[in-house]
Amino acid sequence: MEMAASLVLTQLLVHYVSLGIILSGIFIFINTLAIYKEKRYASILFLSILSFLYILLETIMKQDLLLNADSHSLQKLFYLQSLISVFFIAAIPFFLYEYIYINHSFHRLNRWLIILTIPLSLSIIIPGIFHPELFNLQGYVEPDFPYNFIRTAPPPFLYNLNDLMLLILLLYTFITILISLIKKTRPKEILILFIGILISNLFFLSGLVNSLWNFDFLFLGDFPISRITIGLTVSTLSIFWSILRMFLKDSKQVQLTKEMLSKSQKDLIKMAYSDDLTKVGNRAAAMRDLKRLLEKKELNAAVILMNINHFSKLNESYGNQLADKVLRLQAQRFKENLPPSMEVYRVGGDEFIFILPHCNHNEMPREIAVLLQNWLRQGVEIEKRRYYLYATFALCRIPKHGKDSYEVFRNLKSTLRIAKKSGTVIKEFKPAHYINSLSKIQAVENLKGCITHDRFHLLYQPMVNQKNEIVALEALLRLDVDIPGFKTPDKFIPLAEGAGLMGDLAQVIMDRFSKDYSMFRRENINQIFSLNLSGEEFFSNNLCEDLNYYLEKQDVPLDRVQVEITENILMQHWDKAEKVLQRLTEKGIKIALDNFGLGQSSLKYLHRLPIDSLKLHGNFHRELSKYDKSKKVLLKIIELASELNIRLFAEGVETPREVDLLTNLGCSYFQGFLFYPPMEVKNLIKVLHSTNS
């Protein structure tokens, strides 16, 4: 009796250990499923829960035997345990399908097993629930030996059917895992799992064969622990160990991945804040460091923006490869020679920023700019040739000239534009610079609005001969509204050129002229109409086609139209200009060279160009009374124009004395306020009718 009690206690101890292992496994499998969300971990969790419930009932039965429980209560426990074992019929194929892959045929077979075993399990469970006698084991507890349950009848049909199905599935599992181990080279954790399942299967098979046919092929005899319990414990241990190994491996991999990500992040940050060409900081780095600098208190810092002058010409002349090398060498010189506290950044193709975190005295930023200019003037030597650079510098003091990095950068840019325009090498920011820049931006927006809403009109200024007869009319664009600082054409035309709006303005001029010409045609006015062209319009690919379109739309005869271009436009691209002029002349359009004598000298090219008129700038002929050389130059121009059959007009004539001087020298055509101011269409028509009468 005492020996039997100690045996049951030993069995209980093993069961408690098994329950603890399986319960730990369940928590690990739940955590694994939450992390990876894969069905294979769900299949292991399902098996583990069934194993836990099965061994729990086994443990309760052992406790009941120890407490001299009656046969009826033990039969109920056997019944519940048998019902739970039915679920293994579906759980085993689920595990094989999700966790073991040999080839496509085996995988498909396992899927069909899942489909078949689910209804098979239900066909065993449902009758077992409604007819418990089909599952119940018949027997009793021996009075003199209350730790043993004695069967009085063979196991019922459903009990045997369930055991037989489990036997078949376990044999299939055994064969599948064995093939998998033979065919596949697997990680150690999977190998341990499969070996554990093989061992547990041996115990499962031993228990089932012993139950069905009373045959003990493992020769365990009266081994004190249930074979099923041993099998479930071994399988759980193997799964537990494989999962643990996987976590250890994953944690190591995670650590390696973190290190790689950390390194990659550092590399990405370096790439994000580094200029690829010069290896100094880029614009993003400059904005970041400016922001950090502005966050400090009691700040006395400065920022220098350097723009290399005419760097594009170096690119055009020697190619990008050499120009890039020059930039790299200069950037390297800056890094090597600047004070350690200073940082250099490349913020554009030919622009660098230098940050001085501490200015020891007021002139330090200017001194640094001079030093940088001297380094540029030293040049860099590449393949035994030295290349020299020059730059323009804009200075800002922090925090005096900006509350944030964007404001500082904006002020530097506006100061640089003013320095470039004025030809100043080093210029420090003043609030007026930003105001001027802002007013210019607002003016451009206003100009765009005027173009969109057609707020322009044309005035026409007559050109006369010596008899005061009107021979031509120059169309002059005017604004209907006032744009502060940009009302007059000499202000808003350059503004439009800088903003890339000349194409839009040209369309406005042609639309206006087309409408005005319809009035001129009704009044039988057939003077030559002179239209001004900007460089952008003149060199556009569709100039001739656009002129044809607008002029033919209003039936304007092409031989009554003259286009005016400035001398400087002509000299920008000589060869191309010659071809454009030739095409215009072939269509019958006349050509006038405007502002002659103000720009580059083009006298030597006049004989090659199809020019009909030269228009002398007012400043040129006003010097006639001051300088004898001016008279001699003008005489030569008049003689040349006469030989080439080119009409010579004097623009901006304001006094009778100027007319006398020009007439004596041989100039026959005039334009200016002395004769007629620019006029609106209605007033011009009246003037033309009165002069004709």
Coordinates of N, CA, C and O in Angstrom, one line a residue, residues 75-134:
Q75 N -14.2 7.6 -14.3 CA -14.8 7.4 -15.7 C -15.0 8.8 -16.4 O -14.8 8.9 -17.6
K76 N -15.5 9.7 -15.6 CA -15.8 11.1 -16.2 C -14.5 11.7 -16.7 O -14.4 12.3 -17.7
L77 N -13.4 11.6 -15.9 CA -12.1 12.1 -16.2 C -11.6 11.5 -17.5 O -11.0 12.1 -18.4
F78 N -11.7 10.1 -17.5 CA -11.3 9.4 -18.7 C -12.1 9.9 -20.0 O -11.5 10.0 -21.0
Y79 N -13.3 10.1 -19.7 CA -14.2 10.5 -20.8 C -13.7 11.9 -21.4 O -13.6 12.1 -22.6
L80 N -13.5 12.9 -20.5 CA -13.0 14.2 -20.9 C -11.7 14.1 -21.6 O -11.4 14.8 -22.6
Q81 N -10.8 13.3 -21.1 CA -9.5 13.1 -21.6 C -9.6 12.5 -23.1 O -8.8 13.0 -24.0
S82 N -10.5 11.6 -23.2 CA -10.7 11.0 -24.6 C -11.2 12.0 -25.6 O -10.8 12.1 -26.7
L83 N -12.1 12.9 -25.1 CA -12.6 14.0 -26.0 C -11.5 14.9 -26.4 O -11.5 15.3 -27.6
I84 N -10.7 15.3 -25.5 CA -9.5 16.2 -25.8 C -8.6 15.5 -26.8 O -8.1 16.2 -27.7
S85 N -8.4 14.2 -26.6 CA -7.5 13.5 -27.5 C -7.9 13.6 -29.0 O -7.2 13.4 -29.9
V86 N -9.3 13.7 -29.2 CA -9.8 13.7 -30.5 C -9.3 15.0 -31.3 O -9.0 14.9 -32.5
F87 N -9.1 16.1 -30.6 CA -8.6 17.3 -31.2 C -7.2 17.1 -31.8 O -6.8 17.9 -32.7
F88 N -6.5 16.2 -31.3 CA -5.1 15.9 -31.8 C -5.2 15.5 -33.3 O -4.3 15.6 -34.0
I89 N -6.3 14.8 -33.6 CA -6.5 14.4 -35.0 C -6.4 15.5 -36.0 O -5.9 15.4 -37.1
A90 N -7.0 16.7 -35.6 CA -6.9 17.9 -36.5 C -5.6 18.7 -36.2 O -5.1 19.3 -37.2
A91 N -5.1 18.6 -35.0 CA -3.9 19.5 -34.7 C -2.7 19.0 -35.3 O -1.8 19.8 -35.7
I92 N -2.5 17.6 -35.4 CA -1.3 17.1 -36.0 C -1.1 17.5 -37.5 O 0.0 17.9 -37.9
P93 N -2.1 17.3 -38.4 CA -2.0 17.7 -39.8 C -1.7 19.2 -39.9 O -1.0 19.6 -40.7
F94 N -2.4 20.0 -39.0 CA -2.2 21.4 -39.0 C -0.7 21.8 -38.7 O -0.1 22.6 -39.4
F95 N -0.1 21.1 -37.8 CA 1.3 21.3 -37.4 C 2.2 20.9 -38.6 O 3.1 21.6 -39.0
L96 N 1.9 19.7 -39.2 CA 2.7 19.2 -40.3 C 2.7 20.2 -41.5 O 3.7 20.4 -42.2
Y97 N 1.5 20.7 -41.8 CA 1.3 21.6 -42.9 C 2.0 22.9 -42.8 O 2.6 23.4 -43.7
E98 N 2.0 23.5 -41.6 CA 2.6 24.8 -41.3 C 4.1 24.7 -41.1 O 4.8 25.7 -41.4
Y99 N 4.6 23.6 -40.5 CA 5.9 23.6 -39.9 C 6.9 22.8 -40.8 O 8.1 23.0 -40.8
I100 N 6.4 21.8 -41.5 CA 7.3 20.9 -42.3 C 7.0 21.0 -43.8 O 5.9 20.8 -44.2
Y101 N 8.1 21.3 -44.5 CA 7.9 21.4 -46.0 C 9.0 20.5 -46.6 O 10.2 20.8 -46.5
I102 N 8.6 19.4 -47.3 CA 9.6 18.6 -48.0 C 9.5 18.9 -49.5 O 10.6 19.2 -50.1
N103 N 8.4 18.8 -50.0 CA 8.2 19.3 -51.4 C 6.7 19.6 -51.6 O 5.9 19.5 -50.7
H104 N 6.3 20.0 -52.8 CA 5.0 20.5 -53.1 C 3.9 19.4 -52.9 O 2.8 19.7 -52.4
S105 N 4.3 18.2 -53.2 CA 3.3 17.1 -53.1 C 3.0 16.8 -51.7 O 1.8 16.6 -51.3
F106 N 4.0 16.7 -50.8 CA 3.8 16.5 -49.4 C 3.0 17.7 -48.8 O 2.1 17.4 -48.0
H107 N 3.3 18.9 -49.2 CA 2.6 20.0 -48.7 C 1.1 20.0 -49.1 O 0.2 20.3 -48.2
R108 N 0.8 19.6 -50.3 CA -0.6 19.5 -50.7 C -1.3 18.4 -50.0 O -2.5 18.5 -49.6
L109 N -0.6 17.2 -49.8 CA -1.1 16.1 -49.0 C -1.5 16.5 -47.6 O -2.6 16.2 -47.1
N110 N -0.6 17.3 -46.9 CA -0.9 17.8 -45.6 C -2.1 18.7 -45.6 O -2.9 18.7 -44.6
R111 N -2.3 19.5 -46.6 CA -3.5 20.4 -46.7 C -4.7 19.5 -46.8 O -5.7 19.8 -46.2
W112 N -4.7 18.5 -47.6 CA -5.9 17.6 -47.7 C -6.2 16.9 -46.4 O -7.3 16.6 -46.1
L113 N -5.1 16.5 -45.7 CA -5.3 15.9 -44.4 C -6.0 16.8 -43.4 O -6.9 16.4 -42.7
I114 N -5.7 18.1 -43.4 CA -6.4 19.1 -42.6 C -7.9 19.1 -43.0 O -8.8 19.0 -42.1
I115 N -8.2 19.1 -44.3 CA -9.5 19.2 -44.8 C -10.3 17.9 -44.4 O -11.5 18.0 -44.0
L116 N -9.6 16.8 -44.4 CA -10.3 15.5 -44.1 C -10.5 15.3 -42.5 O -11.5 14.8 -42.1
T117 N -9.4 15.7 -41.8 CA -9.5 15.3 -40.3 C -10.4 16.2 -39.5 O -10.9 15.8 -38.5
I118 N -10.7 17.4 -40.0 CA -11.7 18.3 -39.3 C -13.1 17.6 -39.2 O -13.6 17.5 -38.1
P119 N -13.6 17.2 -40.4 CA -15.0 16.6 -40.3 C -14.9 15.2 -39.6 O -15.8 14.8 -38.9
L120 N -13.7 14.5 -39.7 CA -13.5 13.2 -39.0 C -13.5 13.4 -37.5 O -14.2 12.7 -36.7
S121 N -12.9 14.5 -37.0 CA -12.9 14.8 -35.6 C -14.3 15.1 -35.1 O -14.7 14.6 -34.0
L122 N -15.0 15.9 -35.9 CA -16.4 16.2 -35.5 C -17.2 15.0 -35.5 O -18.1 14.9 -34.6
S123 N -17.0 14.0 -36.4 CA -17.8 12.8 -36.4 C -17.6 11.9 -35.2 O -18.4 11.1 -34.9
I124 N -16.4 12.1 -34.6 CA -16.1 11.3 -33.3 C -16.6 12.1 -32.1 O -17.2 11.5 -31.2
I125 N -16.4 13.4 -32.1 CA -16.8 14.2 -30.9 C -18.3 14.3 -30.7 O -18.8 14.1 -29.6
I126 N -19.0 14.6 -31.8 CA -20.5 14.8 -31.7 C -21.2 13.6 -31.1 O -22.0 13.7 -30.1
P127 N -21.0 12.4 -31.7 CA -21.6 11.2 -31.0 C -21.1 11.0 -29.6 O -21.9 10.5 -28.7
G128 N -19.8 11.3 -29.4 CA -19.3 11.1 -28.0 C -20.0 12.0 -27.0 O -20.1 11.6 -25.8
I129 N -20.4 13.2 -27.4 CA -21.0 14.1 -26.5 C -22.4 13.6 -26.2 O -22.9 13.7 -25.0
F130 N -23.2 13.2 -27.2 CA -24.5 12.8 -27.0 C -24.7 11.4 -26.5 O -25.7 11.0 -26.0
H131 N -23.7 10.5 -26.8 CA -23.7 9.1 -26.3 C -22.4 8.8 -25.6 O -21.5 8.2 -26.2
P132 N -22.2 9.3 -24.4 CA -21.0 9.1 -23.6 C -20.5 7.6 -23.5 O -19.3 7.4 -23.4
E133 N -21.5 6.7 -23.5 CA -21.2 5.3 -23.3 C -20.3 4.8 -24.5 O -19.5 3.9 -24.3
L134 N -20.3 5.5 -25.7 CA -19.4 5.1 -26.8 C -18.0 5.5 -26.5 O -17.1 5.0 -27.3

